[in-house]
Short mmCIF file of C-alpha atoms and ligand atoms in Angstrom, two decimals:
data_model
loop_
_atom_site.label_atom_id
_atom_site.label_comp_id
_atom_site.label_asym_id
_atom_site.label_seq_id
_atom_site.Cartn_x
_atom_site.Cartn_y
_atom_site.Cartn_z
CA UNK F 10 221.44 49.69 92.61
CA UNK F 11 218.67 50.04 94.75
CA UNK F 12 216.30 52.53 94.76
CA UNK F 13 214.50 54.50 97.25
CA UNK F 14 210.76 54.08 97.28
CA UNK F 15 208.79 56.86 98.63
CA UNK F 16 205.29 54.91 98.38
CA UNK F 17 206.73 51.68 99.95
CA UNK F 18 208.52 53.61 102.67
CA UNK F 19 205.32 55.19 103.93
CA UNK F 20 204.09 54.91 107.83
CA UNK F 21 202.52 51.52 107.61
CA UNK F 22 199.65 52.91 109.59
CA UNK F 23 199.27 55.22 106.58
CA UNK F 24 195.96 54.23 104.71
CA UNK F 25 195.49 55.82 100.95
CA UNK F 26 196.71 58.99 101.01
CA UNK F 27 194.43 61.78 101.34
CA UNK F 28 193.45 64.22 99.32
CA UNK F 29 192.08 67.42 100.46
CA UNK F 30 189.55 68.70 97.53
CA UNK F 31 191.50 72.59 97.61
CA UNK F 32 190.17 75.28 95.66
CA UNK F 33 191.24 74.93 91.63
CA UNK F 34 193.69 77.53 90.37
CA UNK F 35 192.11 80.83 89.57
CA UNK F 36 194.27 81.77 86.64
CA UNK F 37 194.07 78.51 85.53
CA UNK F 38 189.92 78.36 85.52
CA UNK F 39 190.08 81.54 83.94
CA UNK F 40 192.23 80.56 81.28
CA UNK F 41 189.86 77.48 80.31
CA UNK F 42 186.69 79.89 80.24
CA UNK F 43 188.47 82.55 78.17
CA UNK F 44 187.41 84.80 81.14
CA UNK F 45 189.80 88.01 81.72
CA UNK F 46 191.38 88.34 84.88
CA UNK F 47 190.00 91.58 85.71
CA UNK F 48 185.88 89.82 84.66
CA UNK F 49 186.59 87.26 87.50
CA UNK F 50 184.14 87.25 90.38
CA UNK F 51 186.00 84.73 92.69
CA UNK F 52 183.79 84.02 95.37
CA UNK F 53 184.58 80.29 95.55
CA UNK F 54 187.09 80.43 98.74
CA UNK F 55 185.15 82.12 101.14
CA UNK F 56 187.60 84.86 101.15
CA UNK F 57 187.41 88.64 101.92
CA UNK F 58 186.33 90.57 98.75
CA UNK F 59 188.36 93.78 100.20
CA UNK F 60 191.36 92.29 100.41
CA UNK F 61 193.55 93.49 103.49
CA UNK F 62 192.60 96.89 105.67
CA UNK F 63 194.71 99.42 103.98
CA UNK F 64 197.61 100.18 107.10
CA UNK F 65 198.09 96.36 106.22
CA UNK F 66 198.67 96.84 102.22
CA UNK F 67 200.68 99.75 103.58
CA UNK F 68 203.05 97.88 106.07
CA UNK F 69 203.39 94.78 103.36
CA UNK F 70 204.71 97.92 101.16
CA UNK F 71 207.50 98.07 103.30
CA UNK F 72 208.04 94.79 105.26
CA UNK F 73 211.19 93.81 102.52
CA UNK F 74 213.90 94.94 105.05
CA UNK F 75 213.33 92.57 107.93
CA UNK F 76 212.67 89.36 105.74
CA UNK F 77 216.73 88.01 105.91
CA UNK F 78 216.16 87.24 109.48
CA UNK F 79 214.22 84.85 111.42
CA UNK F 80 211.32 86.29 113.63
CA UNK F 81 210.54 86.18 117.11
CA UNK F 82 209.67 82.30 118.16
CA UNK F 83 207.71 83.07 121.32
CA UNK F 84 205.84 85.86 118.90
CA UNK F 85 205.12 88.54 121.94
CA UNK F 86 204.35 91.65 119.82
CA UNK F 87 201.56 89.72 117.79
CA UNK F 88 200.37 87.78 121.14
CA UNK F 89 200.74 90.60 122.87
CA UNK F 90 198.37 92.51 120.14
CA UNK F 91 195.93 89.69 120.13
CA UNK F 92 195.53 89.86 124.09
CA UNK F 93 194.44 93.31 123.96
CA UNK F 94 192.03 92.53 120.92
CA UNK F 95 190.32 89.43 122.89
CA UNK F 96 190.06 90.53 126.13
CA UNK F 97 192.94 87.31 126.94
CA UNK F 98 196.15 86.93 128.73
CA UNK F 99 198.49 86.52 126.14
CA UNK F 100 199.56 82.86 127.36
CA UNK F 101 196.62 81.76 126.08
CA UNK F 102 197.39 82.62 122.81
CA UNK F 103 199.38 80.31 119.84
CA UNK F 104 199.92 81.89 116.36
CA UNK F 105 200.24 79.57 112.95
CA UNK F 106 200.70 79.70 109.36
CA UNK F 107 196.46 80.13 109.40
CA UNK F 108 194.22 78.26 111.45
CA UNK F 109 195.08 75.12 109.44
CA UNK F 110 198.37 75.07 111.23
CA UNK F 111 196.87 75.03 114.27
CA UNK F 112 194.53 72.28 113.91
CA UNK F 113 197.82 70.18 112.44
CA UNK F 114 199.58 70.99 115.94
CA UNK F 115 196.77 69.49 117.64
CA UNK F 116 196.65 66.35 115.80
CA UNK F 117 200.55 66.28 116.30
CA UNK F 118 200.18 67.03 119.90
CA UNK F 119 197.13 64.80 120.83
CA UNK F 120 196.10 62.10 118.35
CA UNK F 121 197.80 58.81 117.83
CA UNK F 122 197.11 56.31 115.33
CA UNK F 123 194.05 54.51 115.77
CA UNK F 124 192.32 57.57 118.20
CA UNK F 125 188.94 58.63 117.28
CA UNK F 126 187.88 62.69 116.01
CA UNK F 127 184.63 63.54 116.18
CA UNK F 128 182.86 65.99 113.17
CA UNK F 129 179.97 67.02 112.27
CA UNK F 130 179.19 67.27 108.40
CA UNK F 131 178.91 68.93 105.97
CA UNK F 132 181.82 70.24 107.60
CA UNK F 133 185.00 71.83 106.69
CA UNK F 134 187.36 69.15 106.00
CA UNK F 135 190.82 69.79 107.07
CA UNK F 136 189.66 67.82 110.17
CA UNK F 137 188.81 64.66 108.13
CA UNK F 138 192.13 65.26 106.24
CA UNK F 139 194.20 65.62 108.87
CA UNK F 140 192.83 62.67 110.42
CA UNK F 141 193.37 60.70 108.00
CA UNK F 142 197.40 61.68 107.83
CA UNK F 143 197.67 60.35 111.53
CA UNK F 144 195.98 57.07 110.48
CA UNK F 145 192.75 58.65 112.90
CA UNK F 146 189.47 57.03 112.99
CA UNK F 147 187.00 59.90 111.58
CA UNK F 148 183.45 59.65 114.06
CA UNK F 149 181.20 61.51 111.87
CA UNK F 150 177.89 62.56 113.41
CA UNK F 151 176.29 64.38 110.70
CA UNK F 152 173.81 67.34 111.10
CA UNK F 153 170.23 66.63 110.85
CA UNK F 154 167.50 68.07 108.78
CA UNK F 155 168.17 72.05 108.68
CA UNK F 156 171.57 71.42 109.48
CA UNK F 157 170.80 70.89 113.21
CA UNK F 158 173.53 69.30 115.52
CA UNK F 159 172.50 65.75 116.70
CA UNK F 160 173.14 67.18 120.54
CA UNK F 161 172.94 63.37 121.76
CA UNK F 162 175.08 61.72 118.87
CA UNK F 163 178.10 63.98 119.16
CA UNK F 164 178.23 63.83 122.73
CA UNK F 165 178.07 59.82 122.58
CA UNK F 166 181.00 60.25 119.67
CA UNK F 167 182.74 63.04 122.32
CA UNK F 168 182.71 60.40 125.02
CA UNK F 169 185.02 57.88 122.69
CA UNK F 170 186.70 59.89 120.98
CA UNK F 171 189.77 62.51 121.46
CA UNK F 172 188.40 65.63 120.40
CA UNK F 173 185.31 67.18 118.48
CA UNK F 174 186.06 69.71 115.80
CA UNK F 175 183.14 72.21 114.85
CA UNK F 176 183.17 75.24 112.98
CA UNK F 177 181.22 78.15 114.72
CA UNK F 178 179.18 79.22 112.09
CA UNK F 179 179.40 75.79 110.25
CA UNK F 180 181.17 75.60 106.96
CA UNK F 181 179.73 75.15 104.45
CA UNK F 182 175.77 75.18 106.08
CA UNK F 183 176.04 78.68 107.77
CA UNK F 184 174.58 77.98 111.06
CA UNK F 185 176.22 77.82 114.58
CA UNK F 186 175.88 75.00 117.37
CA UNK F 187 174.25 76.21 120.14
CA UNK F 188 175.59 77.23 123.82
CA UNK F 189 173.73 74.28 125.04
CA UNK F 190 175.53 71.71 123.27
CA UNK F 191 178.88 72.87 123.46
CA UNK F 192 178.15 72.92 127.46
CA UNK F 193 177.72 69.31 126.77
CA UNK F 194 180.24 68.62 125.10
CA UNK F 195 182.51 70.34 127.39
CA UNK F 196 181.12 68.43 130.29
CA UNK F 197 182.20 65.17 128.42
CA UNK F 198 185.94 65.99 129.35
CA UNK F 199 187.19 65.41 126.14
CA UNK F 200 188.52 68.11 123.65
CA UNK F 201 186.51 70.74 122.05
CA UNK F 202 187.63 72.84 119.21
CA UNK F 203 185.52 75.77 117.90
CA UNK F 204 186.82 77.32 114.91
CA UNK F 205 185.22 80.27 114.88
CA UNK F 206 186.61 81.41 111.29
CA UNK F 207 183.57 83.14 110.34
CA UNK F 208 183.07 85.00 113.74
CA UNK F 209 183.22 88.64 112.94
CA UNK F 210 180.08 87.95 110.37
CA UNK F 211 178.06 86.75 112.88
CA UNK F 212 176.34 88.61 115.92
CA UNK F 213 177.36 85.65 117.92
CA UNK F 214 179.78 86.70 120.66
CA UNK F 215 183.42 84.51 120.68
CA UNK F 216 184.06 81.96 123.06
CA UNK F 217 187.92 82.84 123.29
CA UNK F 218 187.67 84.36 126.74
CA UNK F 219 185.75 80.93 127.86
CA UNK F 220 188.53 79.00 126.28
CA UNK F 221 190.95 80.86 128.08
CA UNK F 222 190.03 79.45 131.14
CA UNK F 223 188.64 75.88 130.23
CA UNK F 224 191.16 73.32 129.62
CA UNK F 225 188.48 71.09 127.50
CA UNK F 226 187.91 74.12 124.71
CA UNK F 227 189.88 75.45 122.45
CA UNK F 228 189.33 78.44 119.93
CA UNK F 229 190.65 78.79 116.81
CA UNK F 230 190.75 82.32 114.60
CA UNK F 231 191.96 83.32 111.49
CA UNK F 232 193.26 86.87 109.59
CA UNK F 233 192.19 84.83 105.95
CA UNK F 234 188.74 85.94 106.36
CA UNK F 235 187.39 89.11 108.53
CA UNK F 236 191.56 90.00 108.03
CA UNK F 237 191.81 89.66 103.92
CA UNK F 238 195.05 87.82 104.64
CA UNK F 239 194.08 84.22 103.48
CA UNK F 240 196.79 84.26 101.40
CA UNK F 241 199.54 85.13 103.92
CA UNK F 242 199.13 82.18 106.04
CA UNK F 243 198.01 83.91 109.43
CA UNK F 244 195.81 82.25 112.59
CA UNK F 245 195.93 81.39 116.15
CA UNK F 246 194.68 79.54 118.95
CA UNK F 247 193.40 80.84 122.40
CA UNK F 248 193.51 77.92 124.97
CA UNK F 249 194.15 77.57 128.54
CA UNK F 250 197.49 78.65 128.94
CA UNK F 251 198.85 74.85 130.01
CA UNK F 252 197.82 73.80 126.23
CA UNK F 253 199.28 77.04 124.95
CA UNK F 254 202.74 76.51 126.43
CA UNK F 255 202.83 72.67 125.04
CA UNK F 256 201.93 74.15 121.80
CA UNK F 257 204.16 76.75 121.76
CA UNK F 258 207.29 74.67 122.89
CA UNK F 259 206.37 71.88 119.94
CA UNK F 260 205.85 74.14 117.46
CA UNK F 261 207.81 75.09 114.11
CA UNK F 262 209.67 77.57 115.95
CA UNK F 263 209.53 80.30 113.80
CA UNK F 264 206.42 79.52 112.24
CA UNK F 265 204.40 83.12 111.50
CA UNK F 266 206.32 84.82 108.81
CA UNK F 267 207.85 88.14 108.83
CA UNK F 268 205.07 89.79 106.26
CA UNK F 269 202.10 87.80 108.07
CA UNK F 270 202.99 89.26 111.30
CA UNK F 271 203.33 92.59 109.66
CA UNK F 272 200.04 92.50 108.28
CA UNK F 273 198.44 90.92 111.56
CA UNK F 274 199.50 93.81 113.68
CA UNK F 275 198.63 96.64 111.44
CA UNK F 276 195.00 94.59 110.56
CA UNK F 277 194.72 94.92 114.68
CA UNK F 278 195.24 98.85 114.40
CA UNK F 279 192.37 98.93 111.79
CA UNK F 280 189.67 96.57 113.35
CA UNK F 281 187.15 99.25 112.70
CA UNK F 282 188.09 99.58 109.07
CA UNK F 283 187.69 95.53 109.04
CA UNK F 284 184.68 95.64 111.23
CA UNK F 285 182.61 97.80 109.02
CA UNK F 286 183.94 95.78 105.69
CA UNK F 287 182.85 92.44 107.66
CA UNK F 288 179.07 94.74 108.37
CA UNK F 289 179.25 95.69 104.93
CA UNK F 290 179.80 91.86 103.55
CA UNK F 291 177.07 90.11 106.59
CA UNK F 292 174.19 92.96 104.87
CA UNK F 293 175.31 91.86 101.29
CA UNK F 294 174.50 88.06 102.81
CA UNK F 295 170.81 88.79 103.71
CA UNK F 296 170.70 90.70 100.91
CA UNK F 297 171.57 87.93 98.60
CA UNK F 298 169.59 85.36 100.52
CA UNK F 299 166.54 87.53 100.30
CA UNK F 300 167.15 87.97 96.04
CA UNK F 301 168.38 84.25 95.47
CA UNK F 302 165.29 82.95 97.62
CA UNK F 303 162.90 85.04 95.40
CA UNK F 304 163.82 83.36 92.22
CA UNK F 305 161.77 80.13 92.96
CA UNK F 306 164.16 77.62 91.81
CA UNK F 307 166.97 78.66 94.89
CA UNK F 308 167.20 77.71 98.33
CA UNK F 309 169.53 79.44 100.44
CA UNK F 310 169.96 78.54 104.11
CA UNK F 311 170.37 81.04 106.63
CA UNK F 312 173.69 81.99 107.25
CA UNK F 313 175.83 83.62 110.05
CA UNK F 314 179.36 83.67 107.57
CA UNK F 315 180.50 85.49 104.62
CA UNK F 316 179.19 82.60 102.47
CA UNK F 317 175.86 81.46 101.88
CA UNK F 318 174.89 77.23 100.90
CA UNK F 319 171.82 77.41 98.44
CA UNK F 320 169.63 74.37 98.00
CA UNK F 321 168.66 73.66 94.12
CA UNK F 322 166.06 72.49 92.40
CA UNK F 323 165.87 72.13 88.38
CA UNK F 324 169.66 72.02 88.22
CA UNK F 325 172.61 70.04 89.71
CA UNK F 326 174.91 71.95 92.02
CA UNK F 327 177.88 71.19 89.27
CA UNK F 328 175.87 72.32 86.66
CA UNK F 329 175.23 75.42 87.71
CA UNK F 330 178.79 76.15 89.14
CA UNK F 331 179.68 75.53 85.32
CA UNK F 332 177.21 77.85 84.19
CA UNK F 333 178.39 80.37 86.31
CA UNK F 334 181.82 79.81 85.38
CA UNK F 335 181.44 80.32 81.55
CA UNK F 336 180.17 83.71 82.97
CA UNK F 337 183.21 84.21 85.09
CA UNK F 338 181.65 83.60 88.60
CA UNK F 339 183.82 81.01 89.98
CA UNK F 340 181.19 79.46 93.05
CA UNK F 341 182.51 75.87 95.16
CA UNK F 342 180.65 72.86 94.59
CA UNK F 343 181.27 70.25 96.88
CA UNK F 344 180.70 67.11 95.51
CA UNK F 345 179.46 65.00 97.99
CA UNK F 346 176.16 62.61 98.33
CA UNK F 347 173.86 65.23 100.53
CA UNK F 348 175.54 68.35 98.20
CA UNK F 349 174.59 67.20 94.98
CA UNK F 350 171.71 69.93 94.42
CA UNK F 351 173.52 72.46 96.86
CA UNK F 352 176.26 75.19 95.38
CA UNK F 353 178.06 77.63 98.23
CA UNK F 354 179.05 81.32 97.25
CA UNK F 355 180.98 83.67 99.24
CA UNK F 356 180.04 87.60 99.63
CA UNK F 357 181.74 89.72 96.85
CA UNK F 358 181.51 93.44 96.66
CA UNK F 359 177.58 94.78 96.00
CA UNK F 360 178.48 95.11 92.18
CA UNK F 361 179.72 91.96 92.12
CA UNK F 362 176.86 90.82 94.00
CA UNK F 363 175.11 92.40 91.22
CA UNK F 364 176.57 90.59 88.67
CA UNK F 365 175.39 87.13 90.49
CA UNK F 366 172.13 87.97 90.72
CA UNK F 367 172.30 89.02 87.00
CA UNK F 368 173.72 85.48 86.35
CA UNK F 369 171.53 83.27 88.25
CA UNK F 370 168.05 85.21 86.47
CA UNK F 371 170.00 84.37 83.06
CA UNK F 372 170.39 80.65 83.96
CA UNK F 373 166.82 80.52 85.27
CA UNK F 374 165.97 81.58 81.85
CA UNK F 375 168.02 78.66 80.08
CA UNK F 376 166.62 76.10 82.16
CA UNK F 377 162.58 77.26 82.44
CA UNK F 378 162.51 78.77 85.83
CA UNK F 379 162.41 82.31 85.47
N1 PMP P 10 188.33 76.82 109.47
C1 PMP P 10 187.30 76.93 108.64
C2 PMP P 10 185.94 76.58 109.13
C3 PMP P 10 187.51 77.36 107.32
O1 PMP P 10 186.48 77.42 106.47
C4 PMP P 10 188.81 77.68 106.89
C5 PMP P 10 189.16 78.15 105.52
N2 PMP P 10 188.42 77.77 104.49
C6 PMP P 10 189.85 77.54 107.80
C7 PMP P 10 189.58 77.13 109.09
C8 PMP P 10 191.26 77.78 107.42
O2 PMP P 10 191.63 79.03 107.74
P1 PMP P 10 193.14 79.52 107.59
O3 PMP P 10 193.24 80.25 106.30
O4 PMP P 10 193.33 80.39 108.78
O5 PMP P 10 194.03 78.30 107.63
#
């Protein structure tokens, strides 16, 4: 009888399937390190130490009764909510299941097998991944020393290529492309997306109005981080409102779940509650940069996120993530050739900002830098 093969029925264009290098299982980790849950200090997923604003914990309480039915496609009261937060007609707005959904749609929408995508790395890497999932050609243009943008590279890349992806502030360095060269980029006529994840830790104002009304940019926000909602699935777009409506007529049609859109609307009647966390977490940053760079052997770059990327020296980025993990502090190494000596942590709460500082003087100890 013949069999169906999944691996033999792929697209052809399909190359090795990617893998996307996701964050390892926290119960899991803790588990192997004989670490109890309540001892974790998770700040390997860049994810809001506060967890949601509290009239979103409260609505999530009670958001059980409207679950058996399917929720409104064309998403008004959320888009609706969102206009009024940005300062943006609401056709210029697309919710997802998180950003990542939304940079999916795109690819869907806009790049064919064999187009080129432009990044910049190190660089978040959904972009790469889903790249390589429509058999994409990946035109990296990595960031020069400090982690500045190679202005003239990425618009040469821009000019071939379909459209540019760039985080604003950069994942995992910190920093943020200047105005300058997303003018250029703009210019180039291709597409530019922003994804300005990290926005509300940075003083940097958003570029959603400006995408609004330019065809060649796109924005892209998330609830996961300034929100606490990573785990809920919750995003959107803001995009000239030609791109929104092909977006919103190709999309999964009922795409933002019932308790995400719950939690998204209350979250947007308690943006000062979130505000002040996301103050709270950006002084804990320079705070942390200030007490890591004093300890000689640590490097941390700037940063405008709720993470900070920490050049090493005496100890391998891997090592020192394993370190940290016997002592419960679960960090993200990326392991890739200009990371090797570099280790990214996210912002917990000041005591458990506390108890990485205590950490990293207790390593500097076992390996002769103290
Ligand atoms: N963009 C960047 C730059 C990110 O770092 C992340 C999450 N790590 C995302 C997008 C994904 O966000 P979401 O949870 O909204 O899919």
């Amino acid at each position: 009888m013949p069999t169906f093969n999944p691996r033999a029925a792929l697209r052809r264009a399909l190359p090795a399937l990617p893998e996307y290098a996701a964050l390892e299982d926290t119960n899991e980790l803790a588990a192997r390190f004989g670490i109890k849950p309540e001892e974790i200090v998770k700040v390997d997923g860049n994810e809001n130490p506060y967890g949601p604003s509290p009239k979103a914990l409260e609505v999530l309480a009670r958001v059980a009764y409207p679950v058996h039915q399917y929720g409104d496609a064309d998403q008004k009261a959320l888009r609706g909510a969102l206009s009024a937060h940005l300062g943006v007609h609401a056709d210029a707005i697309v919710c997802g299941a998180g950003s990542d959904e939304l940079i999916e749609m795109l690819f869907r929408l806009f790049v064919e097998e064999g187009d080129r995508i432009v990044t910049a790395s190190p660089t978040f890497g959904m972009y790469a991944f889903n790249a390589q999932v429509a058999a994409a050609e990946i035109v990296d243009v990595p960031l020069l020393a400090d982690w500045q943008f190679d202005t003239e590279g990425l618009v040469d890349a821009a000019l071939q290529s379909k459209i540019t992806f760039i985080p604003r502030p950069n994942n995992p360095t910190g920093n943020e492309i200047p105005d300058s060269v997303i003018d250029r980029l703009i210019e180039t006529g291709t597409l530019l997306v922003i994804d300005e994840a990290y926005i509300e830790f940075s003083q940097t104002p958003s570029l959603a109005q400006r995408a609004a009304e330019t065809p060649g940019l796109i924005v892209l926000r998330t609830f996961s981080k300034w929100g606490g909602l990573a785990g809920l699935r919750i995003g959107y777009g803001v995009m000239h409102p030609e791109t929104a409506m092909i977006l919103m007529q190709t999309k999964d049609p009922y795409n933002v779940n019932a308790a995400a859109e719950a939690a998204a609307l209350a979250s947007l009647e308690d943006v000062e509650t979130l505000d002040e966390r996301a103050c709270t977490l950006a002084g804990e940053r320079d705070r942390l940069i200030e007490e890591l760079g004093a300890l000689g052997w640590v490097f941390p770059y700037p940063s405008d996120a709720v993470f900070i990327l920490m050049r090493l020296e005496g100890i391998t980025g891997r090592d020192l993530r394993d370190r940290l993990r016997q002592r419960g502090i679960f960090t993200r190494y990326m392991d890739s050739p200009r990371l090797q000596d570099h280790l990214r942590i996210s912002i917990g709460l000041p005591e458990q900002n506390d108890r990485i500082m205590e950490a990293f003087r207790a390593i500097g100890q076992e390996i002769g830098r103290a």
